Coordinates of C-alpha atoms and ligand atoms in Angstrom, one line a residue:
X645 CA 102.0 85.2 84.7
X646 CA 100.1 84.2 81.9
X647 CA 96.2 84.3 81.3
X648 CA 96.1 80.5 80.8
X649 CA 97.0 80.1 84.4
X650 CA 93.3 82.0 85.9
X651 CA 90.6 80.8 84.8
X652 CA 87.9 83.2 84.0
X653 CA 84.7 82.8 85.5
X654 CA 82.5 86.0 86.1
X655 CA 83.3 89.3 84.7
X656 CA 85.7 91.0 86.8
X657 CA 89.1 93.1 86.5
X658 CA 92.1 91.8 87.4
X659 CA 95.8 92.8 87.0
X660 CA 98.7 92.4 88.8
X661 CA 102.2 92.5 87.2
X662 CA 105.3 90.8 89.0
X663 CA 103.9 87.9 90.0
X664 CA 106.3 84.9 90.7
X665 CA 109.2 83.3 91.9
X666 CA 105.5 96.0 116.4
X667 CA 100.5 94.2 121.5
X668 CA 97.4 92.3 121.7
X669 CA 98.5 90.8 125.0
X670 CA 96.4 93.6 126.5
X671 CA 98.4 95.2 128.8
X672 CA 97.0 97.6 131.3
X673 CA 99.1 101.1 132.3
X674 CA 99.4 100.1 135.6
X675 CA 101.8 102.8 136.0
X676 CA 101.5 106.0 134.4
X677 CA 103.6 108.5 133.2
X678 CA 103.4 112.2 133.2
X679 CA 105.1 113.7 130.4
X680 CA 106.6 116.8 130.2
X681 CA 106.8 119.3 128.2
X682 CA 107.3 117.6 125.3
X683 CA 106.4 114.7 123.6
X684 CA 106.1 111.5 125.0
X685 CA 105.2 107.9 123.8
X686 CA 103.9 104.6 125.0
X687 CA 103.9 101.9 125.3
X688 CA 102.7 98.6 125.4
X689 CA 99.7 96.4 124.6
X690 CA 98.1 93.2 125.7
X691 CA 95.2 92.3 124.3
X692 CA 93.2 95.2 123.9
X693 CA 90.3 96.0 125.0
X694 CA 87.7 96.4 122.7
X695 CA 87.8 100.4 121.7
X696 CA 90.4 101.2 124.6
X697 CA 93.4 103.6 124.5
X698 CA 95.7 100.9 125.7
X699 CA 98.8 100.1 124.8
X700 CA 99.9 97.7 122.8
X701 CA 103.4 95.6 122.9
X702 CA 106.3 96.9 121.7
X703 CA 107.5 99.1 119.6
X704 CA 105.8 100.4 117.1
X705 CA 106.3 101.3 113.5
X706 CA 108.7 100.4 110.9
X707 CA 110.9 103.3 111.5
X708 CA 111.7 106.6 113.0
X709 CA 112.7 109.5 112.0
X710 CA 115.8 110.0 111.1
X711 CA 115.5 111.8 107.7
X712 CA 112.7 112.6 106.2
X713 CA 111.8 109.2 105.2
X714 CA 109.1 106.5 105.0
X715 CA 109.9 104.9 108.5
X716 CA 110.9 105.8 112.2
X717 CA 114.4 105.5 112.8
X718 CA 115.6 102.1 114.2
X719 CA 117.0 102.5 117.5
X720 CA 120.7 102.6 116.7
X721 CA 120.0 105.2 114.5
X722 CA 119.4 107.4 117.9
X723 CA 123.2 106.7 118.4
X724 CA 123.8 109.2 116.1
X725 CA 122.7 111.5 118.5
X726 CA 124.2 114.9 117.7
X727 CA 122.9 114.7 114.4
X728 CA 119.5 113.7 115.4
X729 CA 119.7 116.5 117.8
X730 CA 120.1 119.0 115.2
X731 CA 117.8 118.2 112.8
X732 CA 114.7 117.7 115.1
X733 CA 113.3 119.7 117.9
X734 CA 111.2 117.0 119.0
X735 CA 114.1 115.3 120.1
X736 CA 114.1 116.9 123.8
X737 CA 116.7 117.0 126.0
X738 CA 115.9 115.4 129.3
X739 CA 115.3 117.4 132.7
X740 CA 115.3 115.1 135.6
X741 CA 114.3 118.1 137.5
X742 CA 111.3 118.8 135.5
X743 CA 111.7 121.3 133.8
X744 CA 112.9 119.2 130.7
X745 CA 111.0 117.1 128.5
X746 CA 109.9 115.0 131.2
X747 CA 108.6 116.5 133.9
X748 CA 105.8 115.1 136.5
X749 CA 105.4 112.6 138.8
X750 CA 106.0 109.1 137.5
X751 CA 105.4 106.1 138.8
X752 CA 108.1 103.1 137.5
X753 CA 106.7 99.4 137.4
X754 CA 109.1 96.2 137.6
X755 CA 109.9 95.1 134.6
X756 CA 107.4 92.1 134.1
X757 CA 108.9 89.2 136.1
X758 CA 110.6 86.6 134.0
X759 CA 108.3 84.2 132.7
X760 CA 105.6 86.3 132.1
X761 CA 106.5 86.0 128.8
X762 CA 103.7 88.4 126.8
X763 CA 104.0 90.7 129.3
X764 CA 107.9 91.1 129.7
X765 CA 106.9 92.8 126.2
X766 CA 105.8 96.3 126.6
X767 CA 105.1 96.4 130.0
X768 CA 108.1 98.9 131.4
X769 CA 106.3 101.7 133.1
X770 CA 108.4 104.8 134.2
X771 CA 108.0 106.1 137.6
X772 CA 110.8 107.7 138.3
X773 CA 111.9 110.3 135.6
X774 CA 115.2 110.2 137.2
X775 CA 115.9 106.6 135.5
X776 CA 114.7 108.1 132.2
X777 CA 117.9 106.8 130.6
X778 CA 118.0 103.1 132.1
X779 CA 116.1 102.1 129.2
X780 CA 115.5 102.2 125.6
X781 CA 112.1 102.8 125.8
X782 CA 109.1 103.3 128.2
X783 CA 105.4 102.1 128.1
X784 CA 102.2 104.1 128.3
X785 CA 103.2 107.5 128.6
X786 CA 100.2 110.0 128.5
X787 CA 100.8 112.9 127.8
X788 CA 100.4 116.1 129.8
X789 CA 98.3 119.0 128.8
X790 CA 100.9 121.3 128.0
X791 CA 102.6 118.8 125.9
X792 CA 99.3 118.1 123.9
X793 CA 98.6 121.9 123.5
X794 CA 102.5 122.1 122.0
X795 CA 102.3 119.1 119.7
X796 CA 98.9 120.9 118.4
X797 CA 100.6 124.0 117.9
X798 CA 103.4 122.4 116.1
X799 CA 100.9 120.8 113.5
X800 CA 98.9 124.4 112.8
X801 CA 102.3 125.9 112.8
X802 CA 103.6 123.3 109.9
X803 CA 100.2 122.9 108.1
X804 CA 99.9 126.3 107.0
X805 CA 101.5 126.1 103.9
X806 CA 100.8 123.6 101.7
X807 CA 102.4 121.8 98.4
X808 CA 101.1 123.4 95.3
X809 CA 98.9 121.4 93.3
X810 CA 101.0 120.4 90.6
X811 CA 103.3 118.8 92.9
X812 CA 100.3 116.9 94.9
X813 CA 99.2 115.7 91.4
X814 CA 102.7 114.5 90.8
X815 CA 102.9 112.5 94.4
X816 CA 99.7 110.9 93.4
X817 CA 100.5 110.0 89.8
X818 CA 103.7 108.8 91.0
X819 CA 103.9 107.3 94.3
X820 CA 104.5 103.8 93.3
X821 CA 107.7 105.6 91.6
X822 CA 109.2 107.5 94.5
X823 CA 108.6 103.9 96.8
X824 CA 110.6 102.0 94.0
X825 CA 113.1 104.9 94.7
X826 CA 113.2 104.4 98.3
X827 CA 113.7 100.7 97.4
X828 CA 116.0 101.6 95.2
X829 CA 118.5 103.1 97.7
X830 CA 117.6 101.3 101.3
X831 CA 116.6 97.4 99.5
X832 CA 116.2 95.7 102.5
X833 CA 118.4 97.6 105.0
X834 CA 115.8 98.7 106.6
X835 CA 114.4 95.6 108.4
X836 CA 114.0 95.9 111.5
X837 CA 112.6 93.8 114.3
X838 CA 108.9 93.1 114.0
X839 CA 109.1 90.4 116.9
X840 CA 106.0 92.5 118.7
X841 CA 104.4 91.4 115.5
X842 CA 103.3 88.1 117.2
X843 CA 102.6 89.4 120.6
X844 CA 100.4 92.4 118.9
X845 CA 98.8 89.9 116.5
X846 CA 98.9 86.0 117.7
X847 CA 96.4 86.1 114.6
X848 CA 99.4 85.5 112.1
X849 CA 100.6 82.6 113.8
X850 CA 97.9 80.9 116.2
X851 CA 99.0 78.3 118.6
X852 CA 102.5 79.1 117.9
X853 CA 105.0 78.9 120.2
X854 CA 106.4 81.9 121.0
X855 CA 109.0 80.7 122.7
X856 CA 112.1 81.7 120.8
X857 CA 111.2 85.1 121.5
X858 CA 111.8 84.0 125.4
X859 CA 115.2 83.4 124.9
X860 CA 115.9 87.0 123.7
X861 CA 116.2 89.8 126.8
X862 CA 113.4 92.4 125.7
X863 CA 115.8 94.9 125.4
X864 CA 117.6 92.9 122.6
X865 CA 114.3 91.8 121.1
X866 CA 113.7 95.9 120.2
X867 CA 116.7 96.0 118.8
X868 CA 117.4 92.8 116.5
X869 CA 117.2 92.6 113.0
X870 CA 113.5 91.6 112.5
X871 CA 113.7 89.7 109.5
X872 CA 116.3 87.3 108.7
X873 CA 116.8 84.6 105.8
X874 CA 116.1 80.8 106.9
X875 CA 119.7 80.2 107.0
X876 CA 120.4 83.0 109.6
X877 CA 117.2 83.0 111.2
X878 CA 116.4 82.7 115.1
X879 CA 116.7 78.8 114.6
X880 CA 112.8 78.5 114.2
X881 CA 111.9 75.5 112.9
X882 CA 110.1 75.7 109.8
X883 CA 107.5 73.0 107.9
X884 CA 107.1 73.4 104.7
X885 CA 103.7 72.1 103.2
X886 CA 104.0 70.6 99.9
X887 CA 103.3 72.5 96.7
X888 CA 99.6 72.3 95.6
X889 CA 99.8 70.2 92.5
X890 CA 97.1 72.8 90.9
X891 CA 98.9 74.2 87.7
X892 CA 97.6 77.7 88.0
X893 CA 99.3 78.2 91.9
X894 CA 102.3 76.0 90.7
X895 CA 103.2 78.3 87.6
X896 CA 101.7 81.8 88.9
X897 CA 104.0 81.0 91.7
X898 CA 107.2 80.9 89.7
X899 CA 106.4 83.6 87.1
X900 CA 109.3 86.2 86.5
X901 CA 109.4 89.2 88.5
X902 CA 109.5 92.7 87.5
X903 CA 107.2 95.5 85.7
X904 CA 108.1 93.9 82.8
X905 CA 106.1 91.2 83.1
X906 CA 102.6 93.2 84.2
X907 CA 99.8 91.1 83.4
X908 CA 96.6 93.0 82.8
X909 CA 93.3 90.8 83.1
X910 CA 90.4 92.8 82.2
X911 CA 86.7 91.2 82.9
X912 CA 88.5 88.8 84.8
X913 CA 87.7 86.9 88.0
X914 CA 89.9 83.9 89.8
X915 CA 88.1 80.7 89.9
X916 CA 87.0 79.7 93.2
X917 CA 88.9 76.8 93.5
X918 CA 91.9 78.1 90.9
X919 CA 94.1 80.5 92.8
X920 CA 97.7 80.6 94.4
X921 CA 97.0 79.1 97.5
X922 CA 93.7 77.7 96.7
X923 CA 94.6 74.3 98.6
X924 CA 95.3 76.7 102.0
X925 CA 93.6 76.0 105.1
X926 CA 94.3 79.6 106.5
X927 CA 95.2 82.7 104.2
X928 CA 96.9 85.8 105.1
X929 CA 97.2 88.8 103.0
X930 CA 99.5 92.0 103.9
X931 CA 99.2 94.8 102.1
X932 CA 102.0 96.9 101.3
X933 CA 104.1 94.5 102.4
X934 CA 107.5 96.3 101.2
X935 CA 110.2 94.1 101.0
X936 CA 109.2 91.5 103.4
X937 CA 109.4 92.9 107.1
X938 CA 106.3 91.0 108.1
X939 CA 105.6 88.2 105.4
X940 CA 109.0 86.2 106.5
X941 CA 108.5 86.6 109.8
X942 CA 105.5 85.2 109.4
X943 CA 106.6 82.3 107.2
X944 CA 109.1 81.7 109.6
X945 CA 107.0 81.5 113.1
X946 CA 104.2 80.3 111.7
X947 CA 104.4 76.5 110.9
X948 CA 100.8 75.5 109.9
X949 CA 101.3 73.2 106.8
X950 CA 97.9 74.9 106.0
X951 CA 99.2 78.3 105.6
X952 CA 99.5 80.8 102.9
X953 CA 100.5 84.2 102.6
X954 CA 100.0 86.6 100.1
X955 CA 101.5 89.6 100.1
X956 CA 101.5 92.6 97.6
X957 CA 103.0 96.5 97.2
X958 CA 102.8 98.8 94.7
X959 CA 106.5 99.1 93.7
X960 CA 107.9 96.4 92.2
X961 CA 111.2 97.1 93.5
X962 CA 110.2 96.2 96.8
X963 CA 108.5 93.1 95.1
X964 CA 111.8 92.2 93.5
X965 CA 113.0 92.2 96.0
X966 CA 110.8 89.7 98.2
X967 CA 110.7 87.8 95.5
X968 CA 114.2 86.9 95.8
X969 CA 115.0 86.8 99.1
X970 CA 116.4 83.5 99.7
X971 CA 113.5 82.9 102.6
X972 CA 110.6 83.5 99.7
X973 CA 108.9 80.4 99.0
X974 CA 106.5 80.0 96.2
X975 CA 105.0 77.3 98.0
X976 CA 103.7 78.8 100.9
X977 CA 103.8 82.5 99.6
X978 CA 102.7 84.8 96.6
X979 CA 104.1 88.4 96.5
X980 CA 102.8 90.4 93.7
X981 CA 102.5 94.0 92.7
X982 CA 99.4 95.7 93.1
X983 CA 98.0 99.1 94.1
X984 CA 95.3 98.9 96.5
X985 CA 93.9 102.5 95.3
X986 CA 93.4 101.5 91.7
X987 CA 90.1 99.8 91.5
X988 CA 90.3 98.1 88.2
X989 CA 92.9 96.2 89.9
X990 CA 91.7 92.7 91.3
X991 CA 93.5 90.8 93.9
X992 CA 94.3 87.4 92.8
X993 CA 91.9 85.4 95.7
X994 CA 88.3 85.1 95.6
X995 CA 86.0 87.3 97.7
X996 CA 85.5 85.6 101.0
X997 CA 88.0 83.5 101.3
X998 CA 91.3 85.2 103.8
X999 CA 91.5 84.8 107.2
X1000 CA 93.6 87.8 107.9
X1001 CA 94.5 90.9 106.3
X1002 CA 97.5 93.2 107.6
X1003 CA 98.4 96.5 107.1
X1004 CA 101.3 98.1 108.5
X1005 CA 102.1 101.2 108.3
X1006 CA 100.2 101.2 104.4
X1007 CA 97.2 103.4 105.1
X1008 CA 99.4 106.3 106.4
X1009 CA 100.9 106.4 102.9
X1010 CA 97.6 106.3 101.1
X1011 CA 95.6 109.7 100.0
X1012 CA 93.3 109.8 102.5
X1013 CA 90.2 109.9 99.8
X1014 CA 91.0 106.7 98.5
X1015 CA 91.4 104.9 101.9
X1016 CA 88.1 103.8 102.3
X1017 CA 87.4 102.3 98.9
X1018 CA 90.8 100.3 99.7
X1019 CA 89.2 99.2 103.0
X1020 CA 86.3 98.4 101.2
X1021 CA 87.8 96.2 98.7
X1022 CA 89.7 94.8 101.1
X1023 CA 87.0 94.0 103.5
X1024 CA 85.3 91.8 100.7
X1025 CA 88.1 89.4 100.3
X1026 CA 88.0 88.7 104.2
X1027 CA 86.5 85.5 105.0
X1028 CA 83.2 86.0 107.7
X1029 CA 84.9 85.8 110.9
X1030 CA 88.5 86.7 109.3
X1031 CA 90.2 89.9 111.0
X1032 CA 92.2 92.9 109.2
X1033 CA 94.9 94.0 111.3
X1034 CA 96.5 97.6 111.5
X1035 CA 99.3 99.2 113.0
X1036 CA 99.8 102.7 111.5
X1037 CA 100.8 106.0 112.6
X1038 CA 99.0 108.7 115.0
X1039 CA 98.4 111.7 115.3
X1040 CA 101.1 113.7 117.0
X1041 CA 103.9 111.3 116.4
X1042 CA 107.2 112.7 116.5
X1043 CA 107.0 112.0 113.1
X1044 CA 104.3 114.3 112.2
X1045 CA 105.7 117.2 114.5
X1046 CA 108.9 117.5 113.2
X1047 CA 107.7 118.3 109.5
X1048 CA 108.5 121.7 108.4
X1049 CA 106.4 124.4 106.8
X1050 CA 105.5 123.4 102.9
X1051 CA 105.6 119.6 103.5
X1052 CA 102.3 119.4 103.9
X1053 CA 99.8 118.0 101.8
X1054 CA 96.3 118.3 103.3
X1055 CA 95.0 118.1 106.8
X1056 CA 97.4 115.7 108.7
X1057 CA 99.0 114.3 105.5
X1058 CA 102.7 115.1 104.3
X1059 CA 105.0 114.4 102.1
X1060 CA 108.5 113.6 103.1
X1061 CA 111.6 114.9 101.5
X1062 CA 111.7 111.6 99.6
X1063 CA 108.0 112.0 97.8
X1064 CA 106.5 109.5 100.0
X1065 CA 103.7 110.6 101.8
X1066 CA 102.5 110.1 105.2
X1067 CA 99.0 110.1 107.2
X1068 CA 98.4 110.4 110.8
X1069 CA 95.6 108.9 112.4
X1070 CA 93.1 109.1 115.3
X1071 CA 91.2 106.4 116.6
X1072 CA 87.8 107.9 115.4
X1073 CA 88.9 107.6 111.7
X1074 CA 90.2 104.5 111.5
X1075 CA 87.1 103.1 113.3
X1076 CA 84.8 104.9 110.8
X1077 CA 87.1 103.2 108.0
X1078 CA 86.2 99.9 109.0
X1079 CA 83.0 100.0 110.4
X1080 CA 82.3 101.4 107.3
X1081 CA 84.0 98.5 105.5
X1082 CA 81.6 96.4 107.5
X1083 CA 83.5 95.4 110.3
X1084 CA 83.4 95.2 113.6
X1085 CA 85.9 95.9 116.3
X1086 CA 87.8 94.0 118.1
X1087 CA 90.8 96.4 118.8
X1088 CA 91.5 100.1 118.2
X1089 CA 94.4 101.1 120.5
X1090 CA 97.0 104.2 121.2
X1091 CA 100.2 103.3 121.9
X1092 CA 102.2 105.8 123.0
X1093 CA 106.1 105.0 124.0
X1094 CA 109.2 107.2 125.1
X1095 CA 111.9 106.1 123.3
X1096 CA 115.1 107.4 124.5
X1097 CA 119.0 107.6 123.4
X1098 CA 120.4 107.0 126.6
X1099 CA 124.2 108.1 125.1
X1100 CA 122.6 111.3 123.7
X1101 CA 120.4 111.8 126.5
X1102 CA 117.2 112.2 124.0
X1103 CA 114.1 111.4 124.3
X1104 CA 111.4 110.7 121.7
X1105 CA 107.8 110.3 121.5
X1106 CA 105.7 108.2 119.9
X1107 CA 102.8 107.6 118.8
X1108 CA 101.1 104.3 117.0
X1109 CA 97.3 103.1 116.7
X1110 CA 96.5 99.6 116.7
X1111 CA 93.7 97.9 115.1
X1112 CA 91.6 94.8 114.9
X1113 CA 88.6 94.8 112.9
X1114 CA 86.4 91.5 112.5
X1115 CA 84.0 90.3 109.6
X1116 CA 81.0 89.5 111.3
X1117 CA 79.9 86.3 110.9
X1118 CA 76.3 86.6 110.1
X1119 CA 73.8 89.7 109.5
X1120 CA 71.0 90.2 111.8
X1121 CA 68.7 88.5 109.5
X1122 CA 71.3 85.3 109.8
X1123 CA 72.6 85.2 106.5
X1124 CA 75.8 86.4 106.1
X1125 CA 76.8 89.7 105.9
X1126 CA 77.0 91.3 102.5
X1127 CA 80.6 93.2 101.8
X1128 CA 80.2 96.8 101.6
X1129 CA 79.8 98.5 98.1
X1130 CA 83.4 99.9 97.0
Ligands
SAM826 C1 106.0 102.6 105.4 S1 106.2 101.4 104.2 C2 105.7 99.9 105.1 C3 106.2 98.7 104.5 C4 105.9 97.4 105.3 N1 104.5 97.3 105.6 C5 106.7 97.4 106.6 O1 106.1 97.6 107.6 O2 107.9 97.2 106.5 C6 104.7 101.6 103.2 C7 104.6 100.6 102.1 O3 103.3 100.8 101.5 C8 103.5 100.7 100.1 N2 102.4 101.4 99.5 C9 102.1 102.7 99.6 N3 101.0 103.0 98.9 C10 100.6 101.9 98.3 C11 99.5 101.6 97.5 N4 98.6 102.5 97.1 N5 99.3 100.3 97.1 C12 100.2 99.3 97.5 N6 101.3 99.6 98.3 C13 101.5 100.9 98.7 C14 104.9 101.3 99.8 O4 105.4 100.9 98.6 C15 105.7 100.8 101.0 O5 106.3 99.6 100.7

């Protein structure tokens, strides 16, 4: 993108290069499980209460574990079992008798009758450890206290040694390098279904019918490809809005893609009323977007002529590769690359004006000093009233346990075999985060799920926080608020 297409108006930085072409349905646990031994998950949300330790919807993060790498492992990656069996003790094999990873009285719920749509989501309680295995997954485990006294022995036990300082310095400098390598290798392979993504967050496509997600069985829904094309997509009907006739959105919309074409804008600020999706009624921004999990989904449920969706990573791989998806549209969408750590970085929208910002599974991968200038930063852009969403990981995932000695970084942070690193949270910091930011919560949720290889007979748990944090509308004094200095 060239210069001529922003138009300068204060004194700002801004630089982006590649511009161009898993439950808010609060559910309640109304049956509990008691874990065993080992770790155990979640489950499922509804709309949350504010501040509760509920449950959100479905599953959870982008991927599991199978290697050392960025994102859990998608369910048919259990399949491979023996493997999985081998390379991670928190892959327990199931007692029935209790004595096994699950172990305790349970208490199993009907799955949610058919029709209760929202709730057929998330909502499969175990009460019975002895059908373990007649699921993929299970909601709202807690965990016992044995099993939360192992999970925290396993984290001293694998933070005692950590990376030397000239390879954290590297993992900084170079992050954005080992995600293009990730991209490099998995592209978009590994998309996965993000259909809990409007049942978590109805924000991204309100008064949408949900409907097509009816016609899936929930065990399916888990399972399917999350992100299809428009040509092979679950038959959603999609309305396009017309392209804004506004030069700068028409031709920053179909710049080239690629490092290459890094535009640096220095004591720069967009227009007010010159930006890619300028003439949009309702903005969304994800951060981190990768190559397009959430944003087509999005684009693809959500039909509002009014809508606009930005979304931005800081490898231009994965950009690339949005970019030419065959379901990207320049008219109702702007991916571009950007770091949200470097501050003399702008975003190219005006302060105030998004509706909704989403992060998934983006802070985790962020050093945890710079996360709250990001929030910050973010936070300004939000509109008053406008909502930043996050689903990230937690602390104790089966994720974090299974590092070994050396991997980590700092207290709770790692980096995986890969070079990409990984956080995981509590509910306490992420509040601070954004209360911080300025905003106020709405939702700040554990879900915890069992997910379990019933060929394999493993079971796997869990653990995901889910966030809703609002821009209040107006200070105290009526005005309204001021954003929070970065
Ligand atoms: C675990 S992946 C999640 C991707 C996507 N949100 C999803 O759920 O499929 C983390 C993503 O965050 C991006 N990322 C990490 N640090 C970033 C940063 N400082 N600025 C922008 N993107 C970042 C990575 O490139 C990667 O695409």
């Amino acid at each position: 993108m060239s210069p001529t297409f922003l138009r300068v108006c204060k004194t700002a930085r801004a630089s982006w290069q590649g511009m161009g072409s898993r439950k808010p349905t609060p559910r309640r646990n109304s049956a509990r499980v008691r874990p065993a031994p080992f770790p155990n998950p979640i489950p499922n949300s509804g709309p949350a209460p504010v501040g509760g330790a509920r449950a959100p919807t479905s599953t959870g993060d982008c991927r599991a574990p199978p290697c050392p790498g960025p994102f859990p492992p998608r369910l048919r990656d259990f399949r491979k079992g023996a493997w999985l069996r081998r390379k991670f003790s928190l892959y327990g094999k199931v007692s029935i008798s209790g004595s096994g990873v699950m172990a305790g009285p349970y208490t199993e719920c009907a799955p949610a009758a058919v029709g209760q749509k929202r709730q057929q989501f998330g909502s499969r309680f175990l009460s019975d450890p002895a059908r373990v295995f007649h699921h993929n997954a299970w909601d709202n485990v807690e965990w016992s206290e044995e099993q939360a006294a192992a999970a925290e022995r396993k984290v001293r036990e694998n933070s005692t040694q950590r990376v030397c300082q000239e390879k954290q310095v590297d993992y900084e400098i170079n992050a954005h390098k080992y995600w293009n390598d990730f991209y490099k290798i998995h592209e978009n392979g590994f998309f996965k279904d993000r259909h809990w993504l409007f049942t978590e967050f109805p924000e991204l496509a309100p008064g949408q019918s949900q409907d097509h997600l009816e016609d899936l069985p929930s065990d399916k829904r888990s399972e399917a490809p999350e992100c299809r094309t428009s040509e092979d997509g679950p038959g959603l009907k999609i309305e396009q809005h017309k392209c804004s006739s506004n030069s700068l959105e028409r031709e920053a919309q179909t710049a080239p893609v690629g490092e290459n074409v890094t535009q640096k804008f220095s004591h720069l600020e967009i227009c007010a009323d010159e930006f890619p999706g300028s003439s949009a009624t309702y903005r969304i921004l994800e951060v981190g977007c990768g190559v397009g999990n959430t944003v087509f989904p999005i684009l693809q449920t959500n039909n509002d002529p009014g809508l606009f969706v930005y979304c931005c990573d800081f490898s231009s791989t994965a950009i690339e590769l949005v970019q030419t998806n065959s379901a990207y549209d320049p008219c109702r969408c702007f991916a571009f690359v950007h770091d949200l750590c470097d501050e003399d970085q702008s975003y190219p929208v005006p302060t105030s004006s998004l509706d909704i910002i989403i992060l998934i599974f983006v802070l985790s991968a962020v050093v945890p000093d710079k996360m709250q200038k990001a929030i910050n930063r973010l936070s300004r852009l939000l509109k008053p009233g406008g909502m930043m969403l996050l689903r990230d990981y937690g602390r104790h995932d089966m994720a974090q346990l299974r590092f070994k000695k050396g991997q980590c970084l700092s207290e709770n942070f790692y980096v995986r075999g890969d070079g990409t690193r990984v956080y995981f949270f509590t509910q306490d910091e992420l509040d601070t985060l954004f209360t911080t930011a300025g905003l106020e919560k709405v939702q700040n949720l554990v879900d915890r799920r069992l997910q379990v290889n019933r060929g394999k007979q493993l079971t796997m748990y869990r653990v995901w926080i889910q966030c809703k944090y609002r821009k209040p509308l107006l200070s105290s004094a009526g005005s309204v608020a001021p954003a929070p200095d970065a």
